Short mmCIF file of C-alpha atoms and ligand atoms in Angstrom, two decimals:
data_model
loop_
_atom_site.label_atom_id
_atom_site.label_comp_id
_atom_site.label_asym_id
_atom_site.label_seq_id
_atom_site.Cartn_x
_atom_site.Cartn_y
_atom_site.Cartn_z
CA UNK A 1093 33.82 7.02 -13.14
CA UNK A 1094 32.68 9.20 -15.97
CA UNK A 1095 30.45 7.79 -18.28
CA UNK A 1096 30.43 7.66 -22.23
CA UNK A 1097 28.60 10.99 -23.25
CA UNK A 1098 30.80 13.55 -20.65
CA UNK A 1099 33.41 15.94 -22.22
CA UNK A 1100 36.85 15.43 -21.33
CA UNK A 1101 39.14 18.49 -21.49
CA UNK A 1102 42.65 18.90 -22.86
CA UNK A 1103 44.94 21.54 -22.36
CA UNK A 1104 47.20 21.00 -25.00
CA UNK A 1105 46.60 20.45 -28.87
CA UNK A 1106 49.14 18.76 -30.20
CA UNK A 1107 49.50 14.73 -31.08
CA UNK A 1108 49.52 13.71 -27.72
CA UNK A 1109 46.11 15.31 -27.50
CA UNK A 1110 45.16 14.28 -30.74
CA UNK A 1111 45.33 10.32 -30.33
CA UNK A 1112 44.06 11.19 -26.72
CA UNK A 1113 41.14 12.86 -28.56
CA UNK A 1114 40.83 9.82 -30.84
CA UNK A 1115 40.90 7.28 -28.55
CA UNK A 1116 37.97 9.47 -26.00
CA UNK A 1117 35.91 9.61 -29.02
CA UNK A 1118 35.74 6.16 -29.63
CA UNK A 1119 35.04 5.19 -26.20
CA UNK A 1120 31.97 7.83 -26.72
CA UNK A 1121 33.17 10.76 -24.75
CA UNK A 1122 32.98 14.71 -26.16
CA UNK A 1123 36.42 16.21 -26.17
CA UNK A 1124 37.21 19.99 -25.75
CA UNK A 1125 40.98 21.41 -26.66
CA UNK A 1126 42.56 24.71 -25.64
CA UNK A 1127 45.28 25.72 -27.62
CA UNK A 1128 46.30 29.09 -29.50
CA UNK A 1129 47.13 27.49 -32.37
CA UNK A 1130 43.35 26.95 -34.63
CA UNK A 1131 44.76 24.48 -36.55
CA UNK A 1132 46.56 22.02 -33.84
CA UNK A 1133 46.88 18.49 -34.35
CA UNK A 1134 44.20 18.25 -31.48
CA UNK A 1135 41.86 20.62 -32.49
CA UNK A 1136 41.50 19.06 -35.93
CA UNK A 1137 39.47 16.23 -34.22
CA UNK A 1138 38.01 18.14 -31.23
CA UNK A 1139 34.24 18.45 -30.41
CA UNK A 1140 34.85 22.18 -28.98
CA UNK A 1141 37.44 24.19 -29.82
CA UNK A 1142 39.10 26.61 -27.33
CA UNK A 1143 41.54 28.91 -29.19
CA UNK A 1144 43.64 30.82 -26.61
CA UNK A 1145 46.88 30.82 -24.96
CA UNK A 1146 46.85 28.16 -22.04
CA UNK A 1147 46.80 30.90 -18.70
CA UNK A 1148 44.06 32.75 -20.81
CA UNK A 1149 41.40 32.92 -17.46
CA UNK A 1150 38.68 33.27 -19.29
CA UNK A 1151 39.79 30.65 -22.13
CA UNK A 1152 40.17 27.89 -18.93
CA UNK A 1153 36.47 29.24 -17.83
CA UNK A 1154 35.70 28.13 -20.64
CA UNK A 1155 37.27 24.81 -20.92
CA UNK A 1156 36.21 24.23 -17.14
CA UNK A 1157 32.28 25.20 -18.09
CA UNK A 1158 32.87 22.16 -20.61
CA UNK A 1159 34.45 19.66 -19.04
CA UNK A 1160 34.00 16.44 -16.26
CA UNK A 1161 37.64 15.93 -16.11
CA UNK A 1162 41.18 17.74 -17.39
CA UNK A 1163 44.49 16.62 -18.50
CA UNK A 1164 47.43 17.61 -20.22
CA UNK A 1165 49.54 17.06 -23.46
CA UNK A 1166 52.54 18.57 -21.51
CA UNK A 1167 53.90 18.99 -18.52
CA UNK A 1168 54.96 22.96 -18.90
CA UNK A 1169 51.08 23.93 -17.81
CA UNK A 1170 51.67 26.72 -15.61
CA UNK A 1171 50.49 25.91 -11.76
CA UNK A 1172 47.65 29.30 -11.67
CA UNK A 1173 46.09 27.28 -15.21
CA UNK A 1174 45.48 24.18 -12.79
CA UNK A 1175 42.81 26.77 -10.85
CA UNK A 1176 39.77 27.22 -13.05
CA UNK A 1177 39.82 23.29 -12.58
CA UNK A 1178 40.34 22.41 -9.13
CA UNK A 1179 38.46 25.30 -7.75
CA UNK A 1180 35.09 23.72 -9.47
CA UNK A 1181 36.29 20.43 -8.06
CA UNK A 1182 36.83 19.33 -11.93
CA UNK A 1183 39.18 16.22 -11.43
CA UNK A 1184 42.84 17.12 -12.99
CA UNK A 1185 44.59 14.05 -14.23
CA UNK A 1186 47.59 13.49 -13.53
CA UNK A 1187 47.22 15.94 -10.56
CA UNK A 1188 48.61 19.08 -9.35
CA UNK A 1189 51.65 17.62 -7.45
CA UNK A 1190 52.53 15.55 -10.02
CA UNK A 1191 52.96 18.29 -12.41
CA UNK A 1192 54.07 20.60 -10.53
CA UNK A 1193 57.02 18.12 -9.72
CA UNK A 1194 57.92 16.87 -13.39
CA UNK A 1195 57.57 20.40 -14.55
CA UNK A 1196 60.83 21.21 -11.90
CA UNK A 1197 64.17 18.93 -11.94
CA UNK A 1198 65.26 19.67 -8.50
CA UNK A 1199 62.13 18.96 -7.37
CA UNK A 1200 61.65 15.29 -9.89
CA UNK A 1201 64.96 14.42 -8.47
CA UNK A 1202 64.64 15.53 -5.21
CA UNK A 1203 61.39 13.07 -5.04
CA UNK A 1204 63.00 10.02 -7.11
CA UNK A 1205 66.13 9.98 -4.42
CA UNK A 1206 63.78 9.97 -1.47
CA UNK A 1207 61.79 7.48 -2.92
CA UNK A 1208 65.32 5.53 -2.57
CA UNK A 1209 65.96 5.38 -6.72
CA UNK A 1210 68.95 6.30 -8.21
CA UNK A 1211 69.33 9.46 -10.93
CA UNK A 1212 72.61 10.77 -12.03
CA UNK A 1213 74.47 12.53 -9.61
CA UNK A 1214 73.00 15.88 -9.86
CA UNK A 1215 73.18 19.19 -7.78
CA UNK A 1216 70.96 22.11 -7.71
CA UNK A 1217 72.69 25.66 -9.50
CA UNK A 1218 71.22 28.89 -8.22
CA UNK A 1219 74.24 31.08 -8.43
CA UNK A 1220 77.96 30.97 -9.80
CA UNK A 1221 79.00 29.75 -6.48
CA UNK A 1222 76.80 26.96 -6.37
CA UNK A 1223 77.92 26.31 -10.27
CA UNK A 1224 81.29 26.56 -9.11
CA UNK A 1225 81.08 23.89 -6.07
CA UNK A 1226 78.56 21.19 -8.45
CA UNK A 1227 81.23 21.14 -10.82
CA UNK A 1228 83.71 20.51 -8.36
CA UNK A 1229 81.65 18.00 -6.93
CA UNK A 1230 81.19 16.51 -10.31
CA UNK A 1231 85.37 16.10 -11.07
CA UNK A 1232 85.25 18.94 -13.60
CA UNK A 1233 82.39 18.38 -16.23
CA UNK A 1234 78.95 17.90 -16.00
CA UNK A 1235 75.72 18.39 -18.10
CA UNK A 1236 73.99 21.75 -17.02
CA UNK A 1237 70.04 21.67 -17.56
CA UNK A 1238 67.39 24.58 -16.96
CA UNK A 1239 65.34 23.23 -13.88
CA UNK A 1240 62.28 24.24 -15.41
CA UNK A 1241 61.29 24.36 -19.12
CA UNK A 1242 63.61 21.65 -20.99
CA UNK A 1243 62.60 19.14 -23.74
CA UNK A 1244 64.57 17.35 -26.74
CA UNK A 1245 67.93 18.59 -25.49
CA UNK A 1246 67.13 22.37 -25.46
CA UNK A 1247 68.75 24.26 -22.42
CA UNK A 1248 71.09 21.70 -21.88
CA UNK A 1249 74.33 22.16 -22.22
CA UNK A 1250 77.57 19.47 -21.99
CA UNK A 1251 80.46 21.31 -19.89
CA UNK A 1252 83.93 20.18 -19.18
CA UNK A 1253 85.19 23.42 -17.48
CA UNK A 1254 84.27 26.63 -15.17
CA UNK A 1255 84.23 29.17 -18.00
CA UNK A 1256 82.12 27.15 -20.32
CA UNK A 1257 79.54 26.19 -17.30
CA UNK A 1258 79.48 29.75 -16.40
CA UNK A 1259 78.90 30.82 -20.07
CA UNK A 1260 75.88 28.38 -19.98
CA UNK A 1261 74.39 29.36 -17.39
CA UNK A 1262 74.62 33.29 -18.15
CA UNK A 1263 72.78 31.66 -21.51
CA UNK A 1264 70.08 29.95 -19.41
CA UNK A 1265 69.41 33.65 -18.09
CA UNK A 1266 71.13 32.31 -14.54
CA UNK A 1267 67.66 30.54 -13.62
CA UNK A 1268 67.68 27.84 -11.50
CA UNK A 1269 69.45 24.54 -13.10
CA UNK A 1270 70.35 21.49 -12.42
CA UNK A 1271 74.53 19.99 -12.91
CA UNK A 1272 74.58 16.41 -13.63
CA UNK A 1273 76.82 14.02 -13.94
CA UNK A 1274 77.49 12.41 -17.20
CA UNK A 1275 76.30 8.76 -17.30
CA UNK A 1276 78.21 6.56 -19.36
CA UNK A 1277 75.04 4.90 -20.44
CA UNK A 1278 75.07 1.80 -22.90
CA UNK A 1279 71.81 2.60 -23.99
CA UNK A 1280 68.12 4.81 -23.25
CA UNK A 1281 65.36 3.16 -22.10
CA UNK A 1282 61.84 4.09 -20.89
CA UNK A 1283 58.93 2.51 -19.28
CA UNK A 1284 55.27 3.30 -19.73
CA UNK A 1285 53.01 3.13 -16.52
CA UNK A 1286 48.73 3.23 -16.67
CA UNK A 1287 47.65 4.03 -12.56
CA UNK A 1288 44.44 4.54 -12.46
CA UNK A 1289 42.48 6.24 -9.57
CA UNK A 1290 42.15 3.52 -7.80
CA UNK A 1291 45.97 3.24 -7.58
CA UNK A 1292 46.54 -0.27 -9.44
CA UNK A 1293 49.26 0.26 -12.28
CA UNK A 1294 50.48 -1.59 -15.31
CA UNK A 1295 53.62 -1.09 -17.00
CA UNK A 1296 54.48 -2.04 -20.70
CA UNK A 1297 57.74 -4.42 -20.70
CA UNK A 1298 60.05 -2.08 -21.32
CA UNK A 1299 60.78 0.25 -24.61
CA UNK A 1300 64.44 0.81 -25.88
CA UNK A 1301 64.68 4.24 -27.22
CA UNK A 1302 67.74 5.65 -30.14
CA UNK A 1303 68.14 9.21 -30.27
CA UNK A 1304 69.56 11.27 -33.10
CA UNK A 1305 70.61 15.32 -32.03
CA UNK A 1306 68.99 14.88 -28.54
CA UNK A 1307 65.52 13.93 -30.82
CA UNK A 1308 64.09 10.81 -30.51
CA UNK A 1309 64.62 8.52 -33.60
CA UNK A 1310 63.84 5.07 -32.90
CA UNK A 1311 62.18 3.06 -29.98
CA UNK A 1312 62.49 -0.89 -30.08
CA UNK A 1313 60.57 -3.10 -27.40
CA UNK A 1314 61.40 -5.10 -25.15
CA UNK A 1315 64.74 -3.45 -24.88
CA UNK A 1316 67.88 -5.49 -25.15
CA UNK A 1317 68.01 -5.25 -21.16
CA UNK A 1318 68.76 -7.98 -19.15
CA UNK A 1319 65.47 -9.32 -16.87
CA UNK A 1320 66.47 -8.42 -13.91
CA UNK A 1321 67.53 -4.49 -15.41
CA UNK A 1322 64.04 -4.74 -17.04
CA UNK A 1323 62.37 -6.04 -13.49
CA UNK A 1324 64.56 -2.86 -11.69
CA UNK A 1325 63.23 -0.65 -14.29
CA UNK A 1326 59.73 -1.79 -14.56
CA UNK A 1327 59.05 -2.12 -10.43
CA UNK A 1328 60.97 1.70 -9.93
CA UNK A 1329 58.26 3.07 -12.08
CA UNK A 1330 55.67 1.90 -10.35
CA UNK A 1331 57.12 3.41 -7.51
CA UNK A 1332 57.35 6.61 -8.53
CA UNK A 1333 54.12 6.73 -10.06
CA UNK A 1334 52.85 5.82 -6.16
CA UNK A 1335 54.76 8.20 -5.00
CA UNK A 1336 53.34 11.18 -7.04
CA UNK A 1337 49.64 10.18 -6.67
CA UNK A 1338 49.30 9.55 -10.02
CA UNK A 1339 46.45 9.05 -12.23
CA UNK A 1340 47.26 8.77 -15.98
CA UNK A 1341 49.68 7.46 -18.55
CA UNK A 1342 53.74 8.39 -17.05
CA UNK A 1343 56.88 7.78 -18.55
CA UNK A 1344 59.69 7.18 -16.74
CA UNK A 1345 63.39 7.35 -18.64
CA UNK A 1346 66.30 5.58 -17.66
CA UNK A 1347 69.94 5.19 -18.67
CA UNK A 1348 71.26 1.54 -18.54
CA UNK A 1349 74.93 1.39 -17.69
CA UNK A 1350 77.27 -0.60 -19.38
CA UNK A 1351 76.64 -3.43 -15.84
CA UNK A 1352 73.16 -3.08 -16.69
CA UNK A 1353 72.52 -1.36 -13.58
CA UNK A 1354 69.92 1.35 -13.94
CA UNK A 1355 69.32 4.91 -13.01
CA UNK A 1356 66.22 7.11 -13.40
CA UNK A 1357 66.72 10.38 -16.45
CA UNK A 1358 63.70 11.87 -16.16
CA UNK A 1359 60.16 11.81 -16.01
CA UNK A 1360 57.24 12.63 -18.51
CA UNK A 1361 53.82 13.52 -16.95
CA UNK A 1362 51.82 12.16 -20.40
CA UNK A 1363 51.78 9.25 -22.65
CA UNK A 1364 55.09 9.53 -24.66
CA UNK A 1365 56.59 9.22 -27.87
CA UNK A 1366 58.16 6.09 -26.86
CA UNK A 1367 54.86 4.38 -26.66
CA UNK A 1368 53.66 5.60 -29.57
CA UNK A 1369 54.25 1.59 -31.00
CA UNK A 1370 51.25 0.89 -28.47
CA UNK A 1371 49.13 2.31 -30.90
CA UNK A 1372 49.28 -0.52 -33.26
CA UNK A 1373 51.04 -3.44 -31.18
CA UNK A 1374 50.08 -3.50 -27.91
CA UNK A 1375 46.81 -4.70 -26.13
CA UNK A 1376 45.38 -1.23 -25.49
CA UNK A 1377 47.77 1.73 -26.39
CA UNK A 1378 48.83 4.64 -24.35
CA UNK A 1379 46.56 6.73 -25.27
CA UNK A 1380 43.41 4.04 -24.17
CA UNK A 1381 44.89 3.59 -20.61
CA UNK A 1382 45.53 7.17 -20.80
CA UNK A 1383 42.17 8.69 -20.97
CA UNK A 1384 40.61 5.26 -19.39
CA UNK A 1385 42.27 6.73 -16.45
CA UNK A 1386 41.76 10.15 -16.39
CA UNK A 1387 37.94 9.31 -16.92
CA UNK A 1388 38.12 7.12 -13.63
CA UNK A 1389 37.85 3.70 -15.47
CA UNK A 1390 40.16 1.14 -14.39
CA UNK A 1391 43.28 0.81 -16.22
CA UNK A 1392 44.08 -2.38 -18.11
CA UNK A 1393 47.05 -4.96 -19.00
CA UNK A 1394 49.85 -3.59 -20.61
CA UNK A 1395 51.34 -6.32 -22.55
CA UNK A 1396 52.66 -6.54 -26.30
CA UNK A 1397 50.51 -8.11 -29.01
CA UNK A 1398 53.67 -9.50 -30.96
CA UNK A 1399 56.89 -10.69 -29.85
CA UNK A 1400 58.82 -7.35 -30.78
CA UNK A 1401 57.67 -3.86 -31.99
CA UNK A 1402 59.10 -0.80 -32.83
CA UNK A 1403 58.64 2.92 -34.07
CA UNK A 1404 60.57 5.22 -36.04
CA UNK A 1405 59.93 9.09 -35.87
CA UNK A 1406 58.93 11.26 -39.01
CA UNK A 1407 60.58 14.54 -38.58
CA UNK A 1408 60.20 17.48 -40.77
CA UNK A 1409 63.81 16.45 -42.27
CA UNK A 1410 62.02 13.90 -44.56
CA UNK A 1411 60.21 16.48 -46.22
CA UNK A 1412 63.68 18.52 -47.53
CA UNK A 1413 63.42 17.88 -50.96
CA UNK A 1414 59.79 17.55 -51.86
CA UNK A 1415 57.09 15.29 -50.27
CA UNK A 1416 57.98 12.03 -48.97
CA UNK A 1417 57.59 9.15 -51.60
CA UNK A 1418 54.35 7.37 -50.23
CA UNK A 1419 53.33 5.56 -52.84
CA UNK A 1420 56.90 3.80 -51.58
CA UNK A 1421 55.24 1.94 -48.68
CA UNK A 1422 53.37 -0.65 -51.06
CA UNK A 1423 56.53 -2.23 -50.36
CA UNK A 1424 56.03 -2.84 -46.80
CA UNK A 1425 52.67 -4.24 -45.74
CA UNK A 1426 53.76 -4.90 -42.17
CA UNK A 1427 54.33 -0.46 -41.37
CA UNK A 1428 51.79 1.65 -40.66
CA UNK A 1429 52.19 4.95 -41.17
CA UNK A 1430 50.80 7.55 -38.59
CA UNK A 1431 50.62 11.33 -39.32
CA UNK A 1432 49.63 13.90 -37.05
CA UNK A 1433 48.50 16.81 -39.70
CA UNK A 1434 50.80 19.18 -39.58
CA UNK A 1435 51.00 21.39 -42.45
CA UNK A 1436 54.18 23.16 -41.91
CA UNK A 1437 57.09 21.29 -42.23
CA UNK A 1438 59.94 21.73 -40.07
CA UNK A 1439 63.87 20.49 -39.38
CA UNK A 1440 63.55 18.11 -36.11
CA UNK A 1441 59.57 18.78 -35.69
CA UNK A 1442 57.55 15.49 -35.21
CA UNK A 1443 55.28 15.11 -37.98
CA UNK A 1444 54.59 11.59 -37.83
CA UNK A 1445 55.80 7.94 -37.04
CA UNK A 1446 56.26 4.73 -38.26
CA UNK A 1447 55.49 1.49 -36.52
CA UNK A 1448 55.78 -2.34 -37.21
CA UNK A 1449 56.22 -5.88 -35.36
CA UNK A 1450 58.01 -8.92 -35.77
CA UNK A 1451 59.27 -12.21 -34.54
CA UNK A 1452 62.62 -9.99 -33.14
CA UNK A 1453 63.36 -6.31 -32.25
CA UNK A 1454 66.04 -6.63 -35.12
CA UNK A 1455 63.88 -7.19 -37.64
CA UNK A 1456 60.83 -4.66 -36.51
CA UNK A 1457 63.18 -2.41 -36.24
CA UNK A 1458 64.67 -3.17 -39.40
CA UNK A 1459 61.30 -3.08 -41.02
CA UNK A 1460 60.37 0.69 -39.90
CA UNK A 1461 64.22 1.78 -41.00
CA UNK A 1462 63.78 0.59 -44.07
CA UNK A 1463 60.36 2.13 -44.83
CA UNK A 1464 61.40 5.53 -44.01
CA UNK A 1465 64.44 5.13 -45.73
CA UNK A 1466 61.98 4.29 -49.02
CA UNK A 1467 59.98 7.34 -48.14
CA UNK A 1468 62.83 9.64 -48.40
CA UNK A 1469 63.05 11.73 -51.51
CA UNK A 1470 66.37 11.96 -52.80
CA UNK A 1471 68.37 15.23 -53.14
P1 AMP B 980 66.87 14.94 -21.23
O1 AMP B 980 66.14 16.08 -21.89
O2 AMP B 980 67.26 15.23 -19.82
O3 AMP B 980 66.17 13.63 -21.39
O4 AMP B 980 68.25 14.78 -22.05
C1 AMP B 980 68.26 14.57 -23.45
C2 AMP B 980 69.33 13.56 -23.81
O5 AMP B 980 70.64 14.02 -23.42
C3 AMP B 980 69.17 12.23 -23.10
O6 AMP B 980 68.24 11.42 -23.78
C4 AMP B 980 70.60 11.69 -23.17
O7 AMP B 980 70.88 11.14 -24.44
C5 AMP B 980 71.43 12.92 -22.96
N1 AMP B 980 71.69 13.11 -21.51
C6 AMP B 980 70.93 13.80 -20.65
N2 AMP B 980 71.42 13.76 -19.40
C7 AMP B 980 72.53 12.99 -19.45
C8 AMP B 980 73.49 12.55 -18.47
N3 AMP B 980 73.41 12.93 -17.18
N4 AMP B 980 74.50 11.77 -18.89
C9 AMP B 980 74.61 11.39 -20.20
N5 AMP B 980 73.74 11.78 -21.17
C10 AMP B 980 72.72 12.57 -20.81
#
């Protein structure tokens, strides 16, 4: 267990690492970031700042001379980064074989099925031939994803025949991809684990997520599941967080089927954008058990502090016509606004997020909707 005073380091300085950094800082630990970018979310807040590409050797000698422990914002960290860390004996949290199996779908699926959870129906693609027998498999259409590299929708691709699945995957490059079934899911859920060190884990009940072009828009919690999809959900997580060894904050997406039976998406090595309503509603947010964890301090109950919460994303969109109208949000007491302090703008980039609680998920849902509806400045 580290103690208040030792530097925790992040590879990664975005807002993942900057509410991680937040949240270290008031527990009393130094935080160090590496990331190229000198004026990252993370590195705003940061005690040291590394500035450097993340498999810059010397950058991670660096970021190993300062720090007790290591995480990550995301789960892209190339394996040879991992090094500087583990050959010092620097604990990496979560560890090497849980990144190294989120960061690859044929190997996160490969471990969810033989942990005896269900995913999609999914086959590996390393060649035309193999694209050509999935797809077969599949009754004609499928949804062909990069193995490696994939986030918010991008190299995915929907397919519904030979020519167009081939076409993808000559886009991909031909690298190793995964065909999947589609799911005809009712709706997107996820659920938030803390395992600490010591292996005891504590999931959030669990978050109900609305997309909007592959982004995520919305997350309401609990989800409109029914218990015993919730318990299914909730216990598989667990699991799988078991099964990698893991020691952090995971996320663990699922679709929920029209029966309410459920099946595993995917799986996010880091707190999440989902539970970004801990922040403000639950007992300790994601970002607490988070680096509580990767320090070696016991994680802690994950339970709501309201009846319903919910979250609504900020995306560079808002920002079209001029700055958002914020003097707008005198008119709801109950949001609060979170912004991550980015300067530049963008279509579909996260800038920021919403959250509020109520009595229902309707109404904290309404509630965020209709603040960032106020916020928007008309064309
Ligand atoms: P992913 O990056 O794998 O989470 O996919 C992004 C989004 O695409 C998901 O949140 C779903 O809305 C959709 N999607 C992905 N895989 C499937 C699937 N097998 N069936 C139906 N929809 C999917």
């Amino acid at each position: 267990m580290l103690p208040p005073g030792a530097t925790l380091g992040i590879l990664g300085g975005g807002q993942l690492g900057r509410y991680m950094a937040i949240v270290a800082q008031q527990r009393g630990f130094r935080v160090a970031v590496l990331d190229p970018d000198p004026d990252a979310p993370a590195h705003q807040v940061a005690h040291e700042r590394v500035i450097a590409a993340y498999d810059d050797p010397a950058a991670l000698e660096r970021l190993a001379q300062l720090s007790q422990a290591v995480t990550t914002e995301f789960e892209n960290v190339p394996a040879s980064s991992l090094a500087p860390f583990l050959d010092r004996n620097i604990p990496v949290r979560p560890g090497a074989k849980a990144l190294a199996t989120c960061q690859d779908r044929i190997a996160e699926k490969t471990l969810v099925n033989a942990a005896g959870i269900e995913t999609a129906p999914w086959h590996a693609v390393h060649s035309d031939q193999d694209l050509g027998m999935a797809l077969a498999a599949l009754g004609g259409e499928g949804i062909l994803k990069t193995s490696r590299s994939g986030y918010d929708g991008k190299g995915q691709a929907r397919v519904r025949s030979l020519d167009e699945a081939r076409a993808a995957f000559g886009r991909f490059g031909s690298v190793p991809c995964v065909l999947e079934g589609v799911v005809p899911f009712a709706l997107e859920c996820s659920v938030l684990v803390a395992r600490d060190a010591h292996g005891r884990s504590h999931t959030l009940p669990v978050c109900e997520n609305i997309h909007s072009h592959h982004i995520l828009d919305v997350t309401i919690c609990p989800a409109r599941v029914s218990e015993a999809a919730a318990r299914a959900m909730r216990s598989r997580s667990a699991r799988l967080a078991q099964e990698l060894e893991y020691v952090g904050h995971l996320a663990v997406e699922f679709f929920v089927l029209p029966d309410q039976t459920v099946v595993v998406n995917e799986l996010a090595p880091r707190p999440h954008n989902s539970g970004h309503l801990t922040i403000d509603t639950a007992l300790h947010s994601q970002f607490e058990q988070h680096v509580r964890c990767i320090a070696g301090w016991n994680s802690l109950p994950y339970e709501l502090l309201h009846p319903a919460a919910a979250m609504a994303n900020l995306l560079g969109d808002l920002w079209e016509h001029g700055e958002p109208l914020w003097d707008r949000l005198a008119e709801f007491p109950e949001v609060r606004l979170h912004l991550y302090g980015k300067r530049a703008p963008r279509p579909g980039r996260k800038m920021g997020h919403l959250t509020a609680w109520a009595d229902s998920v309707a109404e904290a849902e309404r509630r965020v909707r209709d603040a960032r509806e106020a916020l928007t400045r008309p064309g």
